[in-house]
mmCIF file of C-alpha atoms in Angstrom:
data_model
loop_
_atom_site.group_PDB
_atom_site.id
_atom_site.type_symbol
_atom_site.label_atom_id
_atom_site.label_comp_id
_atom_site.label_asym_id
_atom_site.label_seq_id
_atom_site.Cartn_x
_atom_site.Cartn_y
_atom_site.Cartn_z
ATOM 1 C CA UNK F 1 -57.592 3.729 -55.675
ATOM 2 C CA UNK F 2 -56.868 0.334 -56.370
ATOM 3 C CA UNK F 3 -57.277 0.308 -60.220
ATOM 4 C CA UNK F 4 -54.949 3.735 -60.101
ATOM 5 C CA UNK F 5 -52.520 1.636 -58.557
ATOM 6 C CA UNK F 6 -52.290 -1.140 -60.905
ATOM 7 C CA UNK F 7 -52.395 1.656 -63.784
ATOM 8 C CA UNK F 8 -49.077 2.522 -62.248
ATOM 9 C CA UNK F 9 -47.767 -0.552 -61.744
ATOM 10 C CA UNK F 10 -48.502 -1.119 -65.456
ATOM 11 C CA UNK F 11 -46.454 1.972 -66.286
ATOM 12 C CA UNK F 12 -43.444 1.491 -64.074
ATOM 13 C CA UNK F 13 -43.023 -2.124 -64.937
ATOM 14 C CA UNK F 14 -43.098 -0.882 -69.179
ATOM 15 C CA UNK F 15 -40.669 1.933 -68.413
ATOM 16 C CA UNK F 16 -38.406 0.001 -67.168
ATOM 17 C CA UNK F 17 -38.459 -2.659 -69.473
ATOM 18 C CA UNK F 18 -38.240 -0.342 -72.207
ATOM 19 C CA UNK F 19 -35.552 1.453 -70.543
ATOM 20 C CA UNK F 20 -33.155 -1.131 -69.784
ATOM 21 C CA UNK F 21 -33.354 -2.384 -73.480
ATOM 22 C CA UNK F 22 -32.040 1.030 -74.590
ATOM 23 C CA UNK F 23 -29.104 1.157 -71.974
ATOM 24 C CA UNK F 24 -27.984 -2.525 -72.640
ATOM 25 C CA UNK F 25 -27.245 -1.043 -76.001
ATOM 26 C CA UNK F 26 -24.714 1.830 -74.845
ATOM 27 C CA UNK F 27 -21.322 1.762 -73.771
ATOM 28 C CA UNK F 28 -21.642 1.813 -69.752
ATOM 29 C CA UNK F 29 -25.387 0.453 -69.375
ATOM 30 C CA UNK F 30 -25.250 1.033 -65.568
ATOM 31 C CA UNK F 31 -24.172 4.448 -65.847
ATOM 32 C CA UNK F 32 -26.958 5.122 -68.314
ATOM 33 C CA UNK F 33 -29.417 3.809 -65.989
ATOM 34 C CA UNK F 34 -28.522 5.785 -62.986
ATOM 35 C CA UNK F 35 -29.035 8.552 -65.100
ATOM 36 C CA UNK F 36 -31.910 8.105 -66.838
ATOM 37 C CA UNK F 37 -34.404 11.156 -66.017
ATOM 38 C CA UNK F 38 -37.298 8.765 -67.216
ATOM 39 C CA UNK F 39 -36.230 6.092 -63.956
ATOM 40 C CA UNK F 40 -35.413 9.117 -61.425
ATOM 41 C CA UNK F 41 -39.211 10.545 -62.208
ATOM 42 C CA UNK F 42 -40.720 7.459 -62.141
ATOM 43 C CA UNK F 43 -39.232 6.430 -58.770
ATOM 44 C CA UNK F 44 -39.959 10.002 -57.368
ATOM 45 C CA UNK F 45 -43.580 9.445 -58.515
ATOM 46 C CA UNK F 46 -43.625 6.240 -56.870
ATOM 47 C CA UNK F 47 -42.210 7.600 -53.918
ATOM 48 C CA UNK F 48 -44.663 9.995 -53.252
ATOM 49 C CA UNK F 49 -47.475 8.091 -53.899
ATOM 50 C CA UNK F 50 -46.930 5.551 -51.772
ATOM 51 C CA UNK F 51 -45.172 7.580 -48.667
ATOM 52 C CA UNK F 52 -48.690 8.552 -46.608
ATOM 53 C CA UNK F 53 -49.156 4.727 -46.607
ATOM 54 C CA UNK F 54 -45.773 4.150 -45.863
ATOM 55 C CA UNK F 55 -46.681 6.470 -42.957
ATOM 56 C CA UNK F 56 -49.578 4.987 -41.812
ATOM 57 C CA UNK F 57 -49.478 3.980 -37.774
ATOM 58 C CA UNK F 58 -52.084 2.073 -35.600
ATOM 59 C CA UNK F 59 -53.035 3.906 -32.570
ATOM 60 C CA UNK F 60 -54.673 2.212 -29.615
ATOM 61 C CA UNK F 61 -54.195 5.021 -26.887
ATOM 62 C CA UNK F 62 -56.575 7.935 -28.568
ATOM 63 C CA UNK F 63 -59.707 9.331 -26.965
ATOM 64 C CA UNK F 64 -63.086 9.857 -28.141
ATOM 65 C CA UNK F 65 -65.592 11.841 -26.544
ATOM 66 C CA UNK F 66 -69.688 13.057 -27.480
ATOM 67 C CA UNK F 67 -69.846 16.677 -26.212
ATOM 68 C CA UNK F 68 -73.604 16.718 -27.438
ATOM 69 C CA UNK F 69 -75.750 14.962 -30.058
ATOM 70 C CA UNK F 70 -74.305 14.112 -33.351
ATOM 71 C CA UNK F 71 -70.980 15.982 -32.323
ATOM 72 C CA UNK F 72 -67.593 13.514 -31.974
ATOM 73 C CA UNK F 73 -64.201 15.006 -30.977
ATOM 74 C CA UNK F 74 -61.192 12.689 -31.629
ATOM 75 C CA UNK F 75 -57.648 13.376 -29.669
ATOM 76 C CA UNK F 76 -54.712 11.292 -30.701
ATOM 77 C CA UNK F 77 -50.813 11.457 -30.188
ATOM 78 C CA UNK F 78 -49.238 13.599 -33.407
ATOM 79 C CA UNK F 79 -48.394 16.755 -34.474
ATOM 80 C CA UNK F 80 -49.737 19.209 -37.429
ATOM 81 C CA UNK F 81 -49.283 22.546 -38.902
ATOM 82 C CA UNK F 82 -52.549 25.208 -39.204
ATOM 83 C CA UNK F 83 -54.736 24.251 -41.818
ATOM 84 C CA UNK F 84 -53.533 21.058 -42.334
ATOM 85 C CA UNK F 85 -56.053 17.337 -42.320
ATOM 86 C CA UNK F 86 -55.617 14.105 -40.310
ATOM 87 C CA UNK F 87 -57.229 10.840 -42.556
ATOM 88 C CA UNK F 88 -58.422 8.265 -40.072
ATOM 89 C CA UNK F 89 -59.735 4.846 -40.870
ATOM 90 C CA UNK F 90 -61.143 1.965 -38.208
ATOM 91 C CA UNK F 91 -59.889 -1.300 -40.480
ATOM 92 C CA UNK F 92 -57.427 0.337 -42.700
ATOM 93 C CA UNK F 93 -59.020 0.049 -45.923
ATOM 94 C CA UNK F 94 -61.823 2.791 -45.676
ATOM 95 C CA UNK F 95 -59.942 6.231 -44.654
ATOM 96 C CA UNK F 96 -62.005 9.744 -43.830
ATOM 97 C CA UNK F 97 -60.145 13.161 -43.858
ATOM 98 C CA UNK F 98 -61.094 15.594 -41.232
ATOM 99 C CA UNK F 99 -59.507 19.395 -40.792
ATOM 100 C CA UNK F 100 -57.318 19.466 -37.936
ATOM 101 C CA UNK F 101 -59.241 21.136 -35.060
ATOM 102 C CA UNK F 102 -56.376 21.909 -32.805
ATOM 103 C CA UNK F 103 -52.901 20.922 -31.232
ATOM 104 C CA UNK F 104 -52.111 20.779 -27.612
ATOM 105 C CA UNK F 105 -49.906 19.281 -25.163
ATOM 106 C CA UNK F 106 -50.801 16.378 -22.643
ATOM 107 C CA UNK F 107 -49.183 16.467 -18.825
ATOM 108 C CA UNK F 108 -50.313 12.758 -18.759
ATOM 109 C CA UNK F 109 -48.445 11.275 -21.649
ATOM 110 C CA UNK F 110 -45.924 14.176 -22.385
ATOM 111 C CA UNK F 111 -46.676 14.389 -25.790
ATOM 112 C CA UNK F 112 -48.312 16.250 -28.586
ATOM 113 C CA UNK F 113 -51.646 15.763 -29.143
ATOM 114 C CA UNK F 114 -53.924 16.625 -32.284
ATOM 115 C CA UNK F 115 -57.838 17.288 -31.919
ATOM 116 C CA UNK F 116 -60.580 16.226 -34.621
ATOM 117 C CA UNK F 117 -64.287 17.756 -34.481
ATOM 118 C CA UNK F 118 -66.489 15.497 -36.179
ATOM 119 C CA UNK F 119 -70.436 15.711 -37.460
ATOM 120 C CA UNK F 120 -72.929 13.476 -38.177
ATOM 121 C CA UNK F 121 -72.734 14.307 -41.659
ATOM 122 C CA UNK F 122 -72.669 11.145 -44.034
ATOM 123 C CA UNK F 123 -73.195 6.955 -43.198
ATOM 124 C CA UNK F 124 -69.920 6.434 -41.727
ATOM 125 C CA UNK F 125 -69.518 9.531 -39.534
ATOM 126 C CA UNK F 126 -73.305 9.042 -37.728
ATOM 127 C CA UNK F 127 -72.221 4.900 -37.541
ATOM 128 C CA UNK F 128 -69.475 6.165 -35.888
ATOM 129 C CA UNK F 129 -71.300 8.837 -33.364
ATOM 130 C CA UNK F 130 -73.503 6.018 -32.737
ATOM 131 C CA UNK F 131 -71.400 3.635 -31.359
ATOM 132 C CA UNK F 132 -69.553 5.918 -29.230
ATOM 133 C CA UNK F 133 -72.334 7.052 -28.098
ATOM 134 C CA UNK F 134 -73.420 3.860 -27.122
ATOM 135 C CA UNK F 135 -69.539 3.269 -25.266
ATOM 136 C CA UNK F 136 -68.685 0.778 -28.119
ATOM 137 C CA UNK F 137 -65.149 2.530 -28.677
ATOM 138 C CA UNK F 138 -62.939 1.241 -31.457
ATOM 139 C CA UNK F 139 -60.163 -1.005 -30.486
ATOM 140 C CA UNK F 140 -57.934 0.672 -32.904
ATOM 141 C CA UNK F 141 -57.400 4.148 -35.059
ATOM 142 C CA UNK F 142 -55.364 4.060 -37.932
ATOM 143 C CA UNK F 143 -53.887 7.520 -39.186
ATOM 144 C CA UNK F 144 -51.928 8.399 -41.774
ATOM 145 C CA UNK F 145 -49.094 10.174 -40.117
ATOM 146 C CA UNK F 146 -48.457 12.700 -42.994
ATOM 147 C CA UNK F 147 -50.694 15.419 -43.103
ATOM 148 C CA UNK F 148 -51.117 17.919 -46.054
ATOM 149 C CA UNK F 149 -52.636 20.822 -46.014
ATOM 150 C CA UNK F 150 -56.345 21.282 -46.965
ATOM 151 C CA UNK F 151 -57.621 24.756 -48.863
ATOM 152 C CA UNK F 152 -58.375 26.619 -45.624
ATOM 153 C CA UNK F 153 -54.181 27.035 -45.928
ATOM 154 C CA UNK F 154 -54.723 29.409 -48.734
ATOM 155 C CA UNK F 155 -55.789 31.957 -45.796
ATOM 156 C CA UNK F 156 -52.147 32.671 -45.724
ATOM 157 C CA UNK F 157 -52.099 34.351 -48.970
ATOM 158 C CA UNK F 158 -54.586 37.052 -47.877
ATOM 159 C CA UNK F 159 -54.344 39.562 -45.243
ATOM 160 C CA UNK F 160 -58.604 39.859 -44.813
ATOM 161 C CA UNK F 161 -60.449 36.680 -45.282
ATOM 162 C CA UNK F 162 -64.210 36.052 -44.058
ATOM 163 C CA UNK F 163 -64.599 32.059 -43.513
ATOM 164 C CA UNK F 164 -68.083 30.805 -43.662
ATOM 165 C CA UNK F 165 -68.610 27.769 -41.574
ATOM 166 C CA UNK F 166 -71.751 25.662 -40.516
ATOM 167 C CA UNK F 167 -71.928 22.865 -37.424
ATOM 168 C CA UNK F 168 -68.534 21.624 -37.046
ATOM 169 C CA UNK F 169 -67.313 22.691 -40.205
ATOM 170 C CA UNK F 170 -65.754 25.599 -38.047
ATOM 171 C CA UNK F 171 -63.063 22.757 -36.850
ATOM 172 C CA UNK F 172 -60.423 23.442 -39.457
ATOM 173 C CA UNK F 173 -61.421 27.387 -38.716
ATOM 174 C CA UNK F 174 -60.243 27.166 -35.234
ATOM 175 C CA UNK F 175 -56.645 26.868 -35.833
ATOM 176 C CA UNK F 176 -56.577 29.925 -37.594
ATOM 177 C CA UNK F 177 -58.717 32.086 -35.105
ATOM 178 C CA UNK F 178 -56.406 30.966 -32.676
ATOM 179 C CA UNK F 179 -52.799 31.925 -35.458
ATOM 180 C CA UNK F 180 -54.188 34.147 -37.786
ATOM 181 C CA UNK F 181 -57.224 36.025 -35.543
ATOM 182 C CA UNK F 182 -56.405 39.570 -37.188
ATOM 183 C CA UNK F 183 -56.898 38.865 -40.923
ATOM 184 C CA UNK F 184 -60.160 36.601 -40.400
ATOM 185 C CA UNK F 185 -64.018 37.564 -40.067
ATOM 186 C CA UNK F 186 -65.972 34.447 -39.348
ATOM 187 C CA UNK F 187 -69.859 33.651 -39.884
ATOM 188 C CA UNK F 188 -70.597 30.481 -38.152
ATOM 189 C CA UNK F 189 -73.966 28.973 -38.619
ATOM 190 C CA UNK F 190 -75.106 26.419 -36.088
ATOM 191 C CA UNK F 191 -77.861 24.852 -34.177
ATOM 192 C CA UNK F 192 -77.426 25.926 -30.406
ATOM 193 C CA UNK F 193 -73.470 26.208 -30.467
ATOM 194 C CA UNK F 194 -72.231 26.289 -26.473
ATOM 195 C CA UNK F 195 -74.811 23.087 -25.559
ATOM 196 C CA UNK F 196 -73.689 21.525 -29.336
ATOM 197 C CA UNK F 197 -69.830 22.549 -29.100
ATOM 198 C CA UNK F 198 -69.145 22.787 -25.490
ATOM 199 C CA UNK F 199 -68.277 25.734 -23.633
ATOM 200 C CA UNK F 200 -64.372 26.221 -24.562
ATOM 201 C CA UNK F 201 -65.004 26.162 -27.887
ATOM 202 C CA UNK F 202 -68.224 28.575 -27.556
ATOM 203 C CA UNK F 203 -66.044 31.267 -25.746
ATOM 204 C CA UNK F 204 -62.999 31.363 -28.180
ATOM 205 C CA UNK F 205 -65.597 32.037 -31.043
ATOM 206 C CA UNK F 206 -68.082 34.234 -29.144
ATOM 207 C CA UNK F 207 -64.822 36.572 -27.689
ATOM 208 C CA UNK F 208 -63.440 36.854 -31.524
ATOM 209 C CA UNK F 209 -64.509 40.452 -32.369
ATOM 210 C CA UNK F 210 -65.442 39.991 -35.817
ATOM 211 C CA UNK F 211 -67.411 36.551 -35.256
ATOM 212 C CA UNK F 212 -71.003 36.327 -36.198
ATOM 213 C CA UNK F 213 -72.735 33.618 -34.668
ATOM 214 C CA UNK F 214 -75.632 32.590 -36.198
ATOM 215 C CA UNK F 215 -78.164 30.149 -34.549
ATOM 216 C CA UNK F 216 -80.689 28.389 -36.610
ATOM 217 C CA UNK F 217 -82.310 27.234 -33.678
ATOM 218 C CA UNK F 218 -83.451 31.049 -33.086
ATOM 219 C CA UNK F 219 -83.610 32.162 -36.625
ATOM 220 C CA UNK F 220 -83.955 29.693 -39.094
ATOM 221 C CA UNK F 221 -81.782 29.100 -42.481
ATOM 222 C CA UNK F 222 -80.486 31.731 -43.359
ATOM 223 C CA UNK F 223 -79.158 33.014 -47.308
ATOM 224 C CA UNK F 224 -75.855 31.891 -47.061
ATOM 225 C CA UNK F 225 -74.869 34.010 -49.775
ATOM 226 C CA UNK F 226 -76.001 37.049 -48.658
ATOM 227 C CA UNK F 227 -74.370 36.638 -45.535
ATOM 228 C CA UNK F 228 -71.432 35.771 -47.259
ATOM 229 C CA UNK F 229 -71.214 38.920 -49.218
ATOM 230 C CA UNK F 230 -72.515 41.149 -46.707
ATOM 231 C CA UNK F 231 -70.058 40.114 -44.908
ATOM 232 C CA UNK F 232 -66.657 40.735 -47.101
ATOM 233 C CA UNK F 233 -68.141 43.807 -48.343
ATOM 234 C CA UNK F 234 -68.173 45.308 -44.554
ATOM 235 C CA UNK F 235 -64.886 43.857 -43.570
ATOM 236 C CA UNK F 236 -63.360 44.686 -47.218
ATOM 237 C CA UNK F 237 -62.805 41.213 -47.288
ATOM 238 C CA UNK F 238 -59.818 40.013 -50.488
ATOM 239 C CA UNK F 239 -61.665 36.516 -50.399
ATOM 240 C CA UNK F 240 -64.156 33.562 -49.185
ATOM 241 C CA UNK F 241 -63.430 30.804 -47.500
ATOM 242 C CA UNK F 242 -66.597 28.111 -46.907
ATOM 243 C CA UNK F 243 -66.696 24.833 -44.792
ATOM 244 C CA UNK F 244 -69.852 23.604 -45.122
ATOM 245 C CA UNK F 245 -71.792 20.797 -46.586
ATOM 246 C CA UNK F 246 -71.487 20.554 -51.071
ATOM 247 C CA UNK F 247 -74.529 22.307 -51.569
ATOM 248 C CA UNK F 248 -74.108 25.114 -49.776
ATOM 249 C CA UNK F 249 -70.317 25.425 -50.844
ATOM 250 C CA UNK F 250 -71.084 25.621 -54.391
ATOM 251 C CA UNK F 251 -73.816 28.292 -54.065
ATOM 252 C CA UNK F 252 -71.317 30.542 -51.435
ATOM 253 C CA UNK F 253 -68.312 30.041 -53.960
ATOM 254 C CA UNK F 254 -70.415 30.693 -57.127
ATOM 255 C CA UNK F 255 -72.014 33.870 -55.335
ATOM 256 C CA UNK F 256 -68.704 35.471 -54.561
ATOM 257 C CA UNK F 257 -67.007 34.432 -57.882
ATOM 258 C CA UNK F 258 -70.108 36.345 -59.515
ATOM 259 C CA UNK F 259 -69.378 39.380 -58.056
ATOM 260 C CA UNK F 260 -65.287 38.700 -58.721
ATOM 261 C CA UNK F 261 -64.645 37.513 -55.206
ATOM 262 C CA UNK F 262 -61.875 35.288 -54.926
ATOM 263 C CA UNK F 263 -63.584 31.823 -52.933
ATOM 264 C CA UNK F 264 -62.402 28.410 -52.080
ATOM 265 C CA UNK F 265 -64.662 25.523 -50.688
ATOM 266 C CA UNK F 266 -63.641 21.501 -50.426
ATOM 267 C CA UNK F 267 -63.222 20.051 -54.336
ATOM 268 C CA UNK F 268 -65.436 17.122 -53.233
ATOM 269 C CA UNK F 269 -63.028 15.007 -54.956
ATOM 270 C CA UNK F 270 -62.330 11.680 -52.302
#
């Protein structure tokens, strides 16, 4: 991040030297500047580089809670849009992205809240779980207040997805059940989901009727891909959707494009 920044500033700073050498040769030099589509696109790049940190607010009165085990669920004050991401970050310097759960609205406070679901996937995630755990809440949450969508908001340009989602990667999926719970048929694999998820989510999943709920617990790993494709081949599914750890992303989204699915997964790219 920070050597992309300084590429930038590199850039900018010989634009607009270069620039203002050819308008202090024309006839109205200001004029020429204002006008220069090299300057506008430069400061629009700028501009939108720097705006989500421009954004960025410090948030003391968020919750955290542990439903079960190696499960976190973050509420804090803000709006979003279905299928969009929240990045958080304890100190401000190292910032996670996380699907955007759900929205609601608190009696308490009288404002709009936003709700994160959170695994024990990677270092900083289970450090995380382990300290709240423990009751040693952060202080302080920083978010970034602008929130882009994520590839789950591709769902919008079909009318029959299936979405294949394992532990909490069903999160960002629950924002759609709850919009667009017509055009979707979900697989979500999980380790005991009502103890691990908590009852209200359980029962908005297990009432969706075209959810299959598959626990690992009972059954093992199962072929992802063969779910996958079983799946869209009895709902006449138009494409693939799959929150889930890299590995099984890439086999799910190579399986389908194999067989000339249409199928979307995280880039892996942060």
């Amino acid at each position: 991040r920070y050597l992309g920044w300084t590429c930038l500033s590199i850039l900018v700073l010989h634009q607009i030297r270069f620039q203002f050498i050819i308008a202090l040769n024309q006839a109205y030099p200001l004029e020429t500047l204002l006008t220069n589509p090299v300057l506008l696109m430069i400061a629009l790049m700028v501009f939108s580089i720097f705006l989500p940190w421009i954004s960025v607010q410090c948030f003391d009165n968020f919750r955290m809670d542990c439903p079960s085990v190696g499960v976190l669920v973050v509420t804090l004050p803000g709006r979003a849009d279905v299928g969009t991401f929240a990045r958080i970050s304890l100190d401000g310097i190292e910032w996670h992205s996380f699907s955007v759960a759900g929205t609601s609205f608190s009696k308490q406070t009288g404002e709009s809240e936003i709700h994160l679901i959170i695994g024990a996937v990677g270092d900083w995630t289970k450090n995380l779980i382990r300290q709240v755990e423990k009751g040693n809440l952060p202080k302080r949450l920083w978010v970034r207040r602008v929130k882009p969508p994520g590839f789950m908001f591709s769902i919008n340009a079909y009318s029959r997805v299936v979405v294949i989602a394992t532990g909490a990667g069903i999160a960002p999926v629950i924002p759609h059940v709850i919009e667009n719970s017509h055009k979707l048929c979900i697989v979500w694999i999980a380790n005991e989901h009502e103890q691990t998820y908590g009852e209200k989510l359980w029962s908005l999943l297990d009432s969706h009727p075209r959810c299959n709920i598959f626990d690992t617990g009972m059954h093992g790993r199962p072929n992802v891909e063969e779910l996958a494709l079983g799946a869209v081949r009895d709902f006449r599914a138009q494409a693939v959707f799959c929150v889930s750890n890299k590995a099984v992303t890439e086999k799910v989204v190579k399986a389908c494009l194999g067989k000339g699915i249409p199928a979307y997964g995280a880039s892996w790219d942060s």
